[in-house]
Short mmCIF file of C-alpha atoms and ligand atoms in Angstrom, two decimals:
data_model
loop_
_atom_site.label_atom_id
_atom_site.label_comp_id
_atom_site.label_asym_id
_atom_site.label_seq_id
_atom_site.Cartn_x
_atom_site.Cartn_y
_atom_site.Cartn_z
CA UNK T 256 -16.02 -48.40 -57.17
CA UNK T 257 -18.44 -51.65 -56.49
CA UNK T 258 -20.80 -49.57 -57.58
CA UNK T 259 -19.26 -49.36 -61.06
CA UNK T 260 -18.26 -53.09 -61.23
CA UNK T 261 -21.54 -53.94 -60.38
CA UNK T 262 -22.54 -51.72 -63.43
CA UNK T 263 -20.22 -53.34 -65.86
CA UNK T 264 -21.17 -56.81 -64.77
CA UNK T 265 -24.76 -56.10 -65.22
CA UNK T 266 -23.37 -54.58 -68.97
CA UNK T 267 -25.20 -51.17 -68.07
CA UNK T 268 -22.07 -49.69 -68.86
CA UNK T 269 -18.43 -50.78 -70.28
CA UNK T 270 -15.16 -49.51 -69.02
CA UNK T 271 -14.60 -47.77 -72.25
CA UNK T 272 -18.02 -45.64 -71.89
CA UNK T 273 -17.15 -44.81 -68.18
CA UNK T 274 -13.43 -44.17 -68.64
CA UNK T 275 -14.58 -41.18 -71.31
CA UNK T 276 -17.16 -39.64 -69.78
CA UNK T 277 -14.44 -39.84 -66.81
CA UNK T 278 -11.72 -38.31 -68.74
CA UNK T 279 -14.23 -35.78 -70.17
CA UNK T 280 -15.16 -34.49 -66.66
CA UNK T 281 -11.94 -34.38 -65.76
CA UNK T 282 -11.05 -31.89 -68.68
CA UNK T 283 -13.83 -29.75 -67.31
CA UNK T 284 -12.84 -29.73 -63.93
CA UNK T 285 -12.41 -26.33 -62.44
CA UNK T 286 -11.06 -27.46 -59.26
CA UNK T 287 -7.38 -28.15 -60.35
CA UNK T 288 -7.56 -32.05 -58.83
CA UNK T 289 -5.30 -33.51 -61.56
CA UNK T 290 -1.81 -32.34 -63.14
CA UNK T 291 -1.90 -34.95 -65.51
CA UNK T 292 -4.50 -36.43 -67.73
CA UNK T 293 -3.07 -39.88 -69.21
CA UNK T 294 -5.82 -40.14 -71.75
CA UNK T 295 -4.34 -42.45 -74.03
CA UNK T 296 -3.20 -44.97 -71.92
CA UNK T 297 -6.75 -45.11 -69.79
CA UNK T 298 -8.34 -45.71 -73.38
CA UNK T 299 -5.84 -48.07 -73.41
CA UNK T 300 -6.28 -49.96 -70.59
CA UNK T 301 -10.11 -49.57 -70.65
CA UNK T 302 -10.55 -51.52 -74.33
CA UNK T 303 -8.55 -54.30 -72.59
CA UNK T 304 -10.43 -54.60 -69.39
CA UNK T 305 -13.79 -55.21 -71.81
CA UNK T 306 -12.01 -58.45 -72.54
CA UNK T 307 -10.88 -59.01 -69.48
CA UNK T 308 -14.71 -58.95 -68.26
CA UNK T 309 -15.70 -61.45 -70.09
CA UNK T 310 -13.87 -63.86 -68.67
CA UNK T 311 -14.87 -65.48 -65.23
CA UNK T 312 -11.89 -64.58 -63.21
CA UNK T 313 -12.55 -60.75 -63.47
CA UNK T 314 -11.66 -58.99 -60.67
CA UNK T 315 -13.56 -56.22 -59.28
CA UNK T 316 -11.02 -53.80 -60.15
CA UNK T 317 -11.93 -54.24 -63.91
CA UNK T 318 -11.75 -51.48 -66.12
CA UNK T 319 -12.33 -49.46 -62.80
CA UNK T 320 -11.24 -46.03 -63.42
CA UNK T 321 -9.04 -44.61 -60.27
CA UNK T 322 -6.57 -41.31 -59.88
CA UNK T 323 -3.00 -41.55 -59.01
CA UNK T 324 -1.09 -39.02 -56.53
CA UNK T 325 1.30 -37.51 -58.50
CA UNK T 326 4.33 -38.79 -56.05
CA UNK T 327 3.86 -41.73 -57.08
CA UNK T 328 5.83 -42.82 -60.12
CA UNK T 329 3.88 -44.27 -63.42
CA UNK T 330 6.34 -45.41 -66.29
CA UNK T 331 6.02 -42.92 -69.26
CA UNK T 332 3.62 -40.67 -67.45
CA UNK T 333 5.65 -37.73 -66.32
CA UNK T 334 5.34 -37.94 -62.10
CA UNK T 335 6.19 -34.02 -61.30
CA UNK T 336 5.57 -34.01 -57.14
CA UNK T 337 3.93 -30.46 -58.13
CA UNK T 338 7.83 -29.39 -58.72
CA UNK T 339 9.34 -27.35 -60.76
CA UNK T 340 12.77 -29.44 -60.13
CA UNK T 341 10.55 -32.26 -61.74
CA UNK T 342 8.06 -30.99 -64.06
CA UNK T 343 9.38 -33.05 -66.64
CA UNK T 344 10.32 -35.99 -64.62
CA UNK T 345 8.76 -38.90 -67.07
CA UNK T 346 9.54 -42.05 -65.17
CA UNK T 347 10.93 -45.28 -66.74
CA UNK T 348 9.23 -47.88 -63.85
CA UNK T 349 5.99 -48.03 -62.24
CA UNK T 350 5.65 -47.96 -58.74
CA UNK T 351 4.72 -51.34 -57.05
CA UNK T 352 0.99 -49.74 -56.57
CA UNK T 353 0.42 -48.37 -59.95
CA UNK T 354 1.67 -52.12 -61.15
CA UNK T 355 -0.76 -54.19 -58.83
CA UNK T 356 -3.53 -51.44 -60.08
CA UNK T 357 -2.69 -52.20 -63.46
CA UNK T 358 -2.15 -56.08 -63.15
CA UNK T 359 -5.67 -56.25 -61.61
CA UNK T 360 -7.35 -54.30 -64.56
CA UNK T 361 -7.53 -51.09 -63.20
CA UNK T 362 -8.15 -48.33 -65.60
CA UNK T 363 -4.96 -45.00 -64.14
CA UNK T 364 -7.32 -41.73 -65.28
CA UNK T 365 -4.25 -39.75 -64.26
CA UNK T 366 -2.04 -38.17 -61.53
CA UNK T 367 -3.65 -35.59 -59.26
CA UNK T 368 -2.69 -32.24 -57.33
CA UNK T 369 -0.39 -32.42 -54.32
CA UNK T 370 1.64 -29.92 -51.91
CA UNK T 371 5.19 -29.84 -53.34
CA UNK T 372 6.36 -33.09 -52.64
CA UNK T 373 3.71 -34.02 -49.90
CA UNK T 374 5.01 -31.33 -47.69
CA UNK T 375 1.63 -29.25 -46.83
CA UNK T 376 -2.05 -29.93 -45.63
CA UNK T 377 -3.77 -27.54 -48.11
CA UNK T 378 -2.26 -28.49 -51.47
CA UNK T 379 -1.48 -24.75 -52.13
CA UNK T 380 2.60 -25.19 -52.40
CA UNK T 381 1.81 -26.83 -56.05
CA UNK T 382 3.58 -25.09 -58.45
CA UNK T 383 0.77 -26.00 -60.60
CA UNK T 384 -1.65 -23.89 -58.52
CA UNK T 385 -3.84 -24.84 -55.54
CA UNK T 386 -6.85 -27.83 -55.79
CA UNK T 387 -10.15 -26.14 -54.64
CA UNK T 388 -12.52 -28.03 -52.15
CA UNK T 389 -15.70 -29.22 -54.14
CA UNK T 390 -17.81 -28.72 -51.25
CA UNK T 391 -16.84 -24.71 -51.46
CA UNK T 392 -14.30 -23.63 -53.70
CA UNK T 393 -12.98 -21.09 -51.90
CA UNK T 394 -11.70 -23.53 -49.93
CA UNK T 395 -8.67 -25.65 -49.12
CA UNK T 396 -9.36 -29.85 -49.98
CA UNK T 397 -6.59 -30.18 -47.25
CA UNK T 398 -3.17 -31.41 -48.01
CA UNK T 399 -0.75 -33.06 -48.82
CA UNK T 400 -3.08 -35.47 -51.16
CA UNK T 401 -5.69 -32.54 -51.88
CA UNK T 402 -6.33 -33.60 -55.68
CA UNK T 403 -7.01 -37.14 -55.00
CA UNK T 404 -9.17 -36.22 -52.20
CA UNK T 405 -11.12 -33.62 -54.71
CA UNK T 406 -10.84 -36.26 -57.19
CA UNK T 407 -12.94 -38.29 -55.74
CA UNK T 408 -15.32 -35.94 -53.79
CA UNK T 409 -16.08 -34.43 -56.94
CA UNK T 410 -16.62 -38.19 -58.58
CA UNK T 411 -14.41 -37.59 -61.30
CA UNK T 412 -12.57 -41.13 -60.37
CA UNK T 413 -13.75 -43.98 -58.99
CA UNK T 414 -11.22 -43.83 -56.03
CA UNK T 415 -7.56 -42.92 -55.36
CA UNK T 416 -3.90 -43.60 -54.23
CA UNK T 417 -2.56 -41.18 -51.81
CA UNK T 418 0.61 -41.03 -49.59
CA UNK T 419 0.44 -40.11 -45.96
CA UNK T 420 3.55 -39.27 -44.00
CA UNK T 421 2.15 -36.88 -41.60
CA UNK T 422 -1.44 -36.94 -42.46
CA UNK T 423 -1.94 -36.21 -45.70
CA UNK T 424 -4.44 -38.80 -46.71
CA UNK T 425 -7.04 -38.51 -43.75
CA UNK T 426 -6.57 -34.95 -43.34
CA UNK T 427 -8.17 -34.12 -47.06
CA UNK T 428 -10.21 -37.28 -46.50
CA UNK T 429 -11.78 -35.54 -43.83
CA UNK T 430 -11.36 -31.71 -44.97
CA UNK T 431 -13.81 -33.20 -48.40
CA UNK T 432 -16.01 -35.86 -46.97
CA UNK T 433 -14.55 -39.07 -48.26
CA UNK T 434 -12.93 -42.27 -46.69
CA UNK T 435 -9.23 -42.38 -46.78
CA UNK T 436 -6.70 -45.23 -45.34
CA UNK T 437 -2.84 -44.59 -43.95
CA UNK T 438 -1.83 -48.30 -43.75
CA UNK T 439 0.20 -50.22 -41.13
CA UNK T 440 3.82 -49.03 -41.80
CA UNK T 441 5.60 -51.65 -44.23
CA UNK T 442 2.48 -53.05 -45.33
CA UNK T 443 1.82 -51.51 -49.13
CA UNK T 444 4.98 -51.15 -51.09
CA UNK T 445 7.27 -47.78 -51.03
CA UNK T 446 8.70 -49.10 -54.72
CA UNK T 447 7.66 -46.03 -56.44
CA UNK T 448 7.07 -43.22 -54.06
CA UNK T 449 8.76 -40.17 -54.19
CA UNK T 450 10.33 -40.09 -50.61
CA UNK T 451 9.62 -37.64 -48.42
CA UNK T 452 10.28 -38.82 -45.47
CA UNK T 453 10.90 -42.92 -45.58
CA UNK T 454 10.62 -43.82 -42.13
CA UNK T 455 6.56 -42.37 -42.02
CA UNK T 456 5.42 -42.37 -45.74
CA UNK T 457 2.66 -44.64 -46.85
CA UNK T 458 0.98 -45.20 -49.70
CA UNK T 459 -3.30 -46.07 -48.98
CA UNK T 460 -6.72 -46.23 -50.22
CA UNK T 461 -8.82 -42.75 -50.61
CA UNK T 462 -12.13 -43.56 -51.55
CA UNK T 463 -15.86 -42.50 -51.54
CA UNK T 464 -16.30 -45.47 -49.11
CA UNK T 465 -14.77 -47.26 -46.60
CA UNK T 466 -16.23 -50.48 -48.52
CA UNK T 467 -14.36 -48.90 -51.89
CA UNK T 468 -11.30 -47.95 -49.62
CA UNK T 469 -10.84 -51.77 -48.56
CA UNK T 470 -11.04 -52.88 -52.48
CA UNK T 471 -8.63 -50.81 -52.91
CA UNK T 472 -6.19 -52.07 -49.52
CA UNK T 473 -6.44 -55.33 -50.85
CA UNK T 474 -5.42 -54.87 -54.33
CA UNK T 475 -1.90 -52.91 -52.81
CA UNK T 476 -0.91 -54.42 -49.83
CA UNK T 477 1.46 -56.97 -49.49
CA UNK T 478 5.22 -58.04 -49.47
CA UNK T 479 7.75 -56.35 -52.21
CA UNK T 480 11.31 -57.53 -52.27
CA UNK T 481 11.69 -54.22 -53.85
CA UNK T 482 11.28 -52.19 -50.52
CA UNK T 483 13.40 -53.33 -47.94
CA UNK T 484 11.25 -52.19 -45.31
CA UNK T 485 7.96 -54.27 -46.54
CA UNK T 486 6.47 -56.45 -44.24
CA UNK T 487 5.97 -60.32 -44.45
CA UNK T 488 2.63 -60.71 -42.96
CA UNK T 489 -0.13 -62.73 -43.52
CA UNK T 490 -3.23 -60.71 -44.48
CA UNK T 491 -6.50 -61.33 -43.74
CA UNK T 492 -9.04 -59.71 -46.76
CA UNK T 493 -11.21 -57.01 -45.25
CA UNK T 494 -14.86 -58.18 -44.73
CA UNK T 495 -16.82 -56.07 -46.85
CA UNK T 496 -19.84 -56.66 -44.94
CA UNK T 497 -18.54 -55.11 -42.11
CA UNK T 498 -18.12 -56.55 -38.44
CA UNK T 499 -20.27 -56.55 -35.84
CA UNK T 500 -19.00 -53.60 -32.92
CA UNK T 501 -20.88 -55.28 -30.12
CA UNK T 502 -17.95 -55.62 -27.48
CA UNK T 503 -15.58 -54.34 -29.49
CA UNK T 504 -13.85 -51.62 -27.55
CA UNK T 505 -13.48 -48.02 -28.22
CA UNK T 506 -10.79 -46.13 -26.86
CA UNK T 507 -11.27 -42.65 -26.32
CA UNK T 508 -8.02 -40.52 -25.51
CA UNK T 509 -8.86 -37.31 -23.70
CA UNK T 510 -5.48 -36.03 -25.08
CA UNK T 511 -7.27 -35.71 -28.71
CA UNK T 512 -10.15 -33.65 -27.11
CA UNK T 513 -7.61 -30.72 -26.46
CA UNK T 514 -8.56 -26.48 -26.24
CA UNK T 515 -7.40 -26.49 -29.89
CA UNK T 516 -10.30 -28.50 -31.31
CA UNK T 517 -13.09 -26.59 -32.96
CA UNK T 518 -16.23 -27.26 -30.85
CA UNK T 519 -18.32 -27.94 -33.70
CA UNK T 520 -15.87 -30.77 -35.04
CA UNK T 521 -15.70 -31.96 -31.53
CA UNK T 522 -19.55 -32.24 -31.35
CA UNK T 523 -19.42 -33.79 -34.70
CA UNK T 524 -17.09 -36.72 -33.49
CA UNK T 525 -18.51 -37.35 -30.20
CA UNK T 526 -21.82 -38.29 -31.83
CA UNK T 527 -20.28 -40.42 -34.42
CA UNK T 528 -18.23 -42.58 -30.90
CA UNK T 529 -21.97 -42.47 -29.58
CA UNK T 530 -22.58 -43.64 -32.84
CA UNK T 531 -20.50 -46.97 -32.67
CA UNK T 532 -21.72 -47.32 -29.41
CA UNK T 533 -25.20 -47.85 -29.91
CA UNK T 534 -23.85 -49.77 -32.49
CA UNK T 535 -22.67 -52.27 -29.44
CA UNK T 536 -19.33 -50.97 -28.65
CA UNK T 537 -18.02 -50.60 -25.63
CA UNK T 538 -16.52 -47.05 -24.79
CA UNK T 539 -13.48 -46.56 -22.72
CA UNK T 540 -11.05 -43.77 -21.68
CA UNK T 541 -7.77 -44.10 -22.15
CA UNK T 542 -4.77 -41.40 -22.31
CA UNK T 543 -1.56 -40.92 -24.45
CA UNK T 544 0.35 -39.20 -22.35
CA UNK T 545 3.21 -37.97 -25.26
CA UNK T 546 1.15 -37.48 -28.04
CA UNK T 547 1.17 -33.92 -27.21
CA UNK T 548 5.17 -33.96 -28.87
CA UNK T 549 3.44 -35.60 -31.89
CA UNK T 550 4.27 -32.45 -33.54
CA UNK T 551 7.36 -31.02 -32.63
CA UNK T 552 8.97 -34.78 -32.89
CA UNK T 553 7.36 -34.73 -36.67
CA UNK T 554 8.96 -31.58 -37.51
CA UNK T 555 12.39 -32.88 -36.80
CA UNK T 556 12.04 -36.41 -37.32
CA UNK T 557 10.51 -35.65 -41.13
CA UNK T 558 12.20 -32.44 -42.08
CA UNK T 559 15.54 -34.49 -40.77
CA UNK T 560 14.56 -37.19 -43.68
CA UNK T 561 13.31 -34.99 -46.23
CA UNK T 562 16.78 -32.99 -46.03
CA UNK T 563 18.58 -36.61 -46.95
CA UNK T 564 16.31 -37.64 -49.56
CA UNK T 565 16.03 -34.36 -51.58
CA UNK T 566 19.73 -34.18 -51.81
CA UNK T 567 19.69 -36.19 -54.86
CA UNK T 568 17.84 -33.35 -56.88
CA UNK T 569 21.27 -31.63 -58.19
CA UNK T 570 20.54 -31.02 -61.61
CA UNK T 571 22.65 -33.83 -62.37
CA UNK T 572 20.76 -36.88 -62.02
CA UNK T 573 17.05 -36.04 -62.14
CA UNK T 574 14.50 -33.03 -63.68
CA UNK T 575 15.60 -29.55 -64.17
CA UNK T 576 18.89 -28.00 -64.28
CA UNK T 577 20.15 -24.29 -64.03
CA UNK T 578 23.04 -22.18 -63.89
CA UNK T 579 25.04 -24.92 -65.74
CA UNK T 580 27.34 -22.37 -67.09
CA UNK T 581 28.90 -21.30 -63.77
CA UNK T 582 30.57 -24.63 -62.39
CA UNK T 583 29.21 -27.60 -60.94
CA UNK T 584 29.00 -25.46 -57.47
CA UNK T 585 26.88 -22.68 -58.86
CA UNK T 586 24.81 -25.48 -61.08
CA UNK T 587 23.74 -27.00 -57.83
CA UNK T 588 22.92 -23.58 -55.97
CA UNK T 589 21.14 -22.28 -59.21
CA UNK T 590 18.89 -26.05 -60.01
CA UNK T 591 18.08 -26.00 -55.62
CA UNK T 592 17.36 -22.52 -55.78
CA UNK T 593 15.24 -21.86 -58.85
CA UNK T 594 13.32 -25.97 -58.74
CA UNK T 595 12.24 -25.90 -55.09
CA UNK T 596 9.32 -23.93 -53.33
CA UNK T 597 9.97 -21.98 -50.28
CA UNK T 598 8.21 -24.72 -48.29
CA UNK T 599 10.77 -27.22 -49.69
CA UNK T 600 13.64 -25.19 -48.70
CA UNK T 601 12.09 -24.74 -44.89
CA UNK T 602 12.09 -28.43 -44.31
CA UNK T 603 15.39 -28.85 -45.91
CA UNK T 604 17.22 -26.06 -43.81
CA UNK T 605 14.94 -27.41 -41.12
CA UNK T 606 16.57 -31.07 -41.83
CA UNK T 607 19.75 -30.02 -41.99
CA UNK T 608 20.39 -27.94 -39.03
CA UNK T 609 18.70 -30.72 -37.01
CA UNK T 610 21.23 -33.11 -38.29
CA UNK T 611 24.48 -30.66 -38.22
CA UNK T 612 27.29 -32.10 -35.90
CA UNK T 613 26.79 -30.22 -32.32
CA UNK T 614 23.12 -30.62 -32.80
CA UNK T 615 21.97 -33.75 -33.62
CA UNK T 616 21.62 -35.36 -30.34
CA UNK T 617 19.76 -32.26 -28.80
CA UNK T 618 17.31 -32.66 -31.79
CA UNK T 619 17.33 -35.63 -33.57
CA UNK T 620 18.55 -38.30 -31.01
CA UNK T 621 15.94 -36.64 -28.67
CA UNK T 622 13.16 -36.38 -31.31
CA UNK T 623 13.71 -40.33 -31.89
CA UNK T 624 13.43 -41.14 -28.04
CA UNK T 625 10.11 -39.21 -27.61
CA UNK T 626 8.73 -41.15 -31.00
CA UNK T 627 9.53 -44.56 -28.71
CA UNK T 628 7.52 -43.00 -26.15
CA UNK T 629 4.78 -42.08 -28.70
CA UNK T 630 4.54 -46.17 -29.92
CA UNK T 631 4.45 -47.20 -26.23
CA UNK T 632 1.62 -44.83 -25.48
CA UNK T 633 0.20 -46.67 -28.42
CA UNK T 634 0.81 -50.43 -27.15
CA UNK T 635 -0.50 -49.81 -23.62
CA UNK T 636 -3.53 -47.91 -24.82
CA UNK T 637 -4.25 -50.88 -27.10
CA UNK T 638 -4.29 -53.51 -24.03
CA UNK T 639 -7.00 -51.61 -23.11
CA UNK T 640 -8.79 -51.21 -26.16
CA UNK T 641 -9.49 -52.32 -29.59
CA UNK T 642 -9.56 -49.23 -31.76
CA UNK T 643 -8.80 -45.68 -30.64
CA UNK T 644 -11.69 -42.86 -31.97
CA UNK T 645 -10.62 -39.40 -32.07
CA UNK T 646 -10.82 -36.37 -34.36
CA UNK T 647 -8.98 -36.47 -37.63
CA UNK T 648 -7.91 -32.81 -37.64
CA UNK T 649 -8.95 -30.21 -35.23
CA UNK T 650 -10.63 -27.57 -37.87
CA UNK T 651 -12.89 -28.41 -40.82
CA UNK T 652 -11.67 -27.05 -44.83
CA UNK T 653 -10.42 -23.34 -44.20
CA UNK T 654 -10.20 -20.75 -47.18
CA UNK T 655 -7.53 -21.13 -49.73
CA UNK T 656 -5.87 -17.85 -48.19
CA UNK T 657 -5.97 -18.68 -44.70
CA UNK T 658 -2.95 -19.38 -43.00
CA UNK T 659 -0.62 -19.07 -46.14
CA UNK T 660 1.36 -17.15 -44.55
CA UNK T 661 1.71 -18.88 -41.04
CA UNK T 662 3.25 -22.38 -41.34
CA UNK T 663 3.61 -22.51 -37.80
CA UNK T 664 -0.67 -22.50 -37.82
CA UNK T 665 -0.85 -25.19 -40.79
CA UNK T 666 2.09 -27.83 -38.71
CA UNK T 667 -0.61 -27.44 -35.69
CA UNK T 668 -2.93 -28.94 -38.01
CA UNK T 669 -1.57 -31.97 -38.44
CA UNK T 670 -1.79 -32.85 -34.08
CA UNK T 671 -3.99 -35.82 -34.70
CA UNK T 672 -2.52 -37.47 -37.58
CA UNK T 673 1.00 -37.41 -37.05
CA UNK T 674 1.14 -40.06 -33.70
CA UNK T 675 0.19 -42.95 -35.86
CA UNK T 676 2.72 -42.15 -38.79
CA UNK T 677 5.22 -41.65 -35.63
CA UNK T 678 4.45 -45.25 -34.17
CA UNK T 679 3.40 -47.43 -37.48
CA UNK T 680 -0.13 -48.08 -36.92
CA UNK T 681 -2.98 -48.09 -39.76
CA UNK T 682 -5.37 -44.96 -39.22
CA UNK T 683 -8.68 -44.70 -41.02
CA UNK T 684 -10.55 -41.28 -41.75
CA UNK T 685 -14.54 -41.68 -41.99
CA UNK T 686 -16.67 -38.90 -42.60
CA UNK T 687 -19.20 -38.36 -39.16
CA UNK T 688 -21.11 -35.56 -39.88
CA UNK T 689 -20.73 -31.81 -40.84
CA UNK T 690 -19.99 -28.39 -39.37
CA UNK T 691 -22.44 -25.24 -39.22
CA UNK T 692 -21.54 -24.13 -42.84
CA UNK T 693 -22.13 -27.92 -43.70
CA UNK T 694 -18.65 -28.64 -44.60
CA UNK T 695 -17.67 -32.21 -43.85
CA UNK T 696 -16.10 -33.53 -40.43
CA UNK T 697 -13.63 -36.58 -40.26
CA UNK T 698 -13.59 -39.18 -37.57
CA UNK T 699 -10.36 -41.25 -36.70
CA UNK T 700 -9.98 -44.76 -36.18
CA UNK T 701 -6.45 -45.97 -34.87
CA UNK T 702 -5.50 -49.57 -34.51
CA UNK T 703 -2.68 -52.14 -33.61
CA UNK T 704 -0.28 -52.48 -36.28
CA UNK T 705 -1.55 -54.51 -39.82
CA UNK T 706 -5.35 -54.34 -37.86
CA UNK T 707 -6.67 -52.66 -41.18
CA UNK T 708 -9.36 -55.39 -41.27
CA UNK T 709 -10.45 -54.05 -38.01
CA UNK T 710 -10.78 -50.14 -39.05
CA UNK T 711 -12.40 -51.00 -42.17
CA UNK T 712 -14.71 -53.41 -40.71
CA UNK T 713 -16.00 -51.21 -38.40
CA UNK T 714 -15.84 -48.30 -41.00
CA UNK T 715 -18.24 -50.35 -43.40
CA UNK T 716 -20.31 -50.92 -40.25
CA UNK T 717 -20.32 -47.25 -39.32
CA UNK T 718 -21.45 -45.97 -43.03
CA UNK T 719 -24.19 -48.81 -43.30
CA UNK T 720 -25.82 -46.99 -40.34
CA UNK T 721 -25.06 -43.64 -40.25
CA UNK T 722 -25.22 -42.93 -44.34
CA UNK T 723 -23.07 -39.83 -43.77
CA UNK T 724 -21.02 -40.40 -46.97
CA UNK T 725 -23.32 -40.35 -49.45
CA UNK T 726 -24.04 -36.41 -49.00
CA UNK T 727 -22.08 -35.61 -51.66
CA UNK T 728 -20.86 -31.90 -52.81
N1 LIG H 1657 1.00 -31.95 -43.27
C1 LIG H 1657 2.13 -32.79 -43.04
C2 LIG H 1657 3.38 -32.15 -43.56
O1 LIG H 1657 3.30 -31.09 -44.09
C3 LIG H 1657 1.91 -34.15 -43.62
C4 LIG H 1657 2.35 -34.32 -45.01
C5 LIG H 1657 2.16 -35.71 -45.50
O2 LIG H 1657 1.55 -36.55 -44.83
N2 LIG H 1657 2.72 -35.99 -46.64
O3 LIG H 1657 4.46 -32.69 -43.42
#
């Protein structure tokens, strides 16, 4: 993404050159990353951002090209959440994101390839078919944000908006070798999203660098008196040259080092914390006692959420309707039934029965008291250190037909990611090395809530030295 500003500003290239040979790639993409190509309105927007650098206050974000999740809504670019209920969903608002993109000069290629509405890590519940990892195609990019993630692994954008409720940005971050951001809770506008599940969804930065990803923070964060849970907070801009690690302390929780985590992606992450280390950092142990109910407090807590907020898809009010015929009874039954995927109708079933009176406070109440537990793990851990370094998921990208069957398998995935969701905090995914079948490996960073500056600081550092993202696919 600097990388192409610095290109325009040098005039090596214009916006309107780069956005077609974009769009063009795209169109020949065999990996499924996008659902929707917006080609005129990226023309559009491109032929405006050549005036727009001529003129001295040109941002960086310029006529840069970048991919959309396709969750997140773009007025009068149909925003489907890789439904059937909303294959034809054409929005009449952008979300607060795509707005600040587009305010700033960015140039929105399209919407990319998701689980069915951001439930999933392997972005095979599409209805539109699964995204294929460009590092082997016979592989998952990981999930929920899969086609951003292939998106830009594969270079066809310059970088990428993805939402992360559980996970799903770092997860296919790390599953296809790129840099990928799940802000502080309440720090880049909801306006927009699709909800999935409101108290953990994000929107953040996926990106080819953690340099790219902080662009990228800074043009979205920020207060919206359009979501009532965005945060007033005074941001600092990341330093995009990167902070110095000497002192700076590194938490390392033995409950992330667990049986379940693939030796080889273990190996892989302990070199990149011996890494920062060298690097000056000062490595510590520290525990988190409850993160090992990250998961089973996630699979109430979200499918509890997801239940409420997909109520409103009744054939009525949004997308497709069915069975309109029969009464209003059987047009709700028939539109559920025939729109959602069967990993939709888990989580709602899931959600409700959690909810229903005689069991909420055996599941719910008690999910919500463990997540408390979960943030205060958090908050003592960080009085002893500055940034926590783990794993980002325990396996590296598995084949598209693994697991399909086994859900049980795929929630397991998702043990690392899901305590900072649970408790707030801003969680960065940095590619540290590669497995035996040189598939990429993801390395964590956690910190204190709206401490972004921190993660990318020290992810900028980390890349400078250990040049592990620029093996590309
Ligand atoms: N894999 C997790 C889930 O299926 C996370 C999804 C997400 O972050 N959107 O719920």
């Amino acid at each position: 993404m600097l990388e192409t500003a610095r290109r325009y500003r040098k005039r090596k290239e214009s916006p309107v050159e780069e956005t077609r040979r974009l769009l063009d790639a795209i169109k020949r993409d065999t990996l499924n990353s996008f659902i929707t190509i917006d080609e005129q309105g990226a023309l559009l927007s491109a032929r405006s951002a050549e005036d727009l650098l001529d003129r001295e206050d040109a941002g960086v974000l310029a006529g840069i090209p970048v991919a959309v999740k396709d969750n997140i809504c773009t007025c009068g670019v149909r925003t489907t959440c890789a439904s059937e209920i909303l294959a034809d969903f054409v929005p009449a608002y952008d979300a607060t994101v795509v707005k600040k993109l587009k305010d700033q000069g960015a140039v929105i290629l399209g919407k990319t390839n998701l689980d069915e509405f951001a439930m999933g890590s392997t972005t095979t519940t599409s209805c539109f078919g699964p995204t294929r990892n460009p590092w082997d195609p016979s592989r998952t990019p990981g999930g929920s944000s899969g086609g951003s993630a292939a998106a830009v692994a594969a270079m066809l954008c310059a970088g990428a908006l993805g939402s992360d409720t559980g996970g799903s940005i770092r997860m296919p971050a790390s599953f296809c070798g790129i840099t990928g951001l799940k802000p502080t809770y309440g720090s880049v506008s909801r306006y927009g999203l699709v909800a999935f599940a409101s108290s953990l969804d994000q929107i953040g930065p996926m990106a080819a660098t953690a340099r790219d990803a902080a662009v990228l923070f800074d043009a979205i964060k920020g207060h919206d008196p359009l979501d009532s849970t965005s945060a007033l907070h005074d941001y600092a801009p990341t330093d995009l040259e990167g902070i110095d690690l000497r002192g700076v302390r590194i938490g390392v929780p033995e409950d992330f080092f667990g049986p379940g985590l693939n030796p080889e992606v273990e190996s892989a992450v302990l070199s990149g914390i011996a890494e920062l280390a060298d690097m000056g950092a000062q490595v510590v142990d520290i525990r988190l006692p409850h993160v090992r109910y990250g998961v089973a407090v996630y699979y109430i807590v979200a499918t509890a959420e997801a239940s409420s907020n997909l109520a409103r898809y009744d054939g009525v009010r949004y997308g497709m309707r069915a069975g309109e015929s029969g009464g209003l009874r059987n047009m709700y039954l028939q539109t559920r039934s025939k729109g959602f995927g069967a990993e939709v109708k888990r989580r709602i079933m899931l959600g409700t029965y959690a909810l229903s009176a005689g069991y909420y406070d055996a599941y719910y109440r008690k999910a919500s008291q463990v997540r408390t537990l979960i943030a205060d793990d958090f908050r003592a851990a960080f009085s002893l250190c500055d940034i926590i370094a783990g794993p980002t998921t325990p396996v590296t990208a598995f084949g598209l037909d693994e697991m399909v069957d086994d859900p049980l398998s795929i929630y397991l995935l998702d043990i690392y990611t899901i305590p900072a969701n649970l408790a707030g905090l801003p969680a960065l995914s940095i590619p540290c090395g590669f497995d035996s079948r040189g598939l990429p490996v993801g390395m964590q960073l956690m910190a204190p809530h709206f401490r972004e500056d921190l993660l990318l600081g020290a992810g900028i550092a980390f890349q400078d030295r250990t040049g592990h993202h620029k093996v590309r696919p």
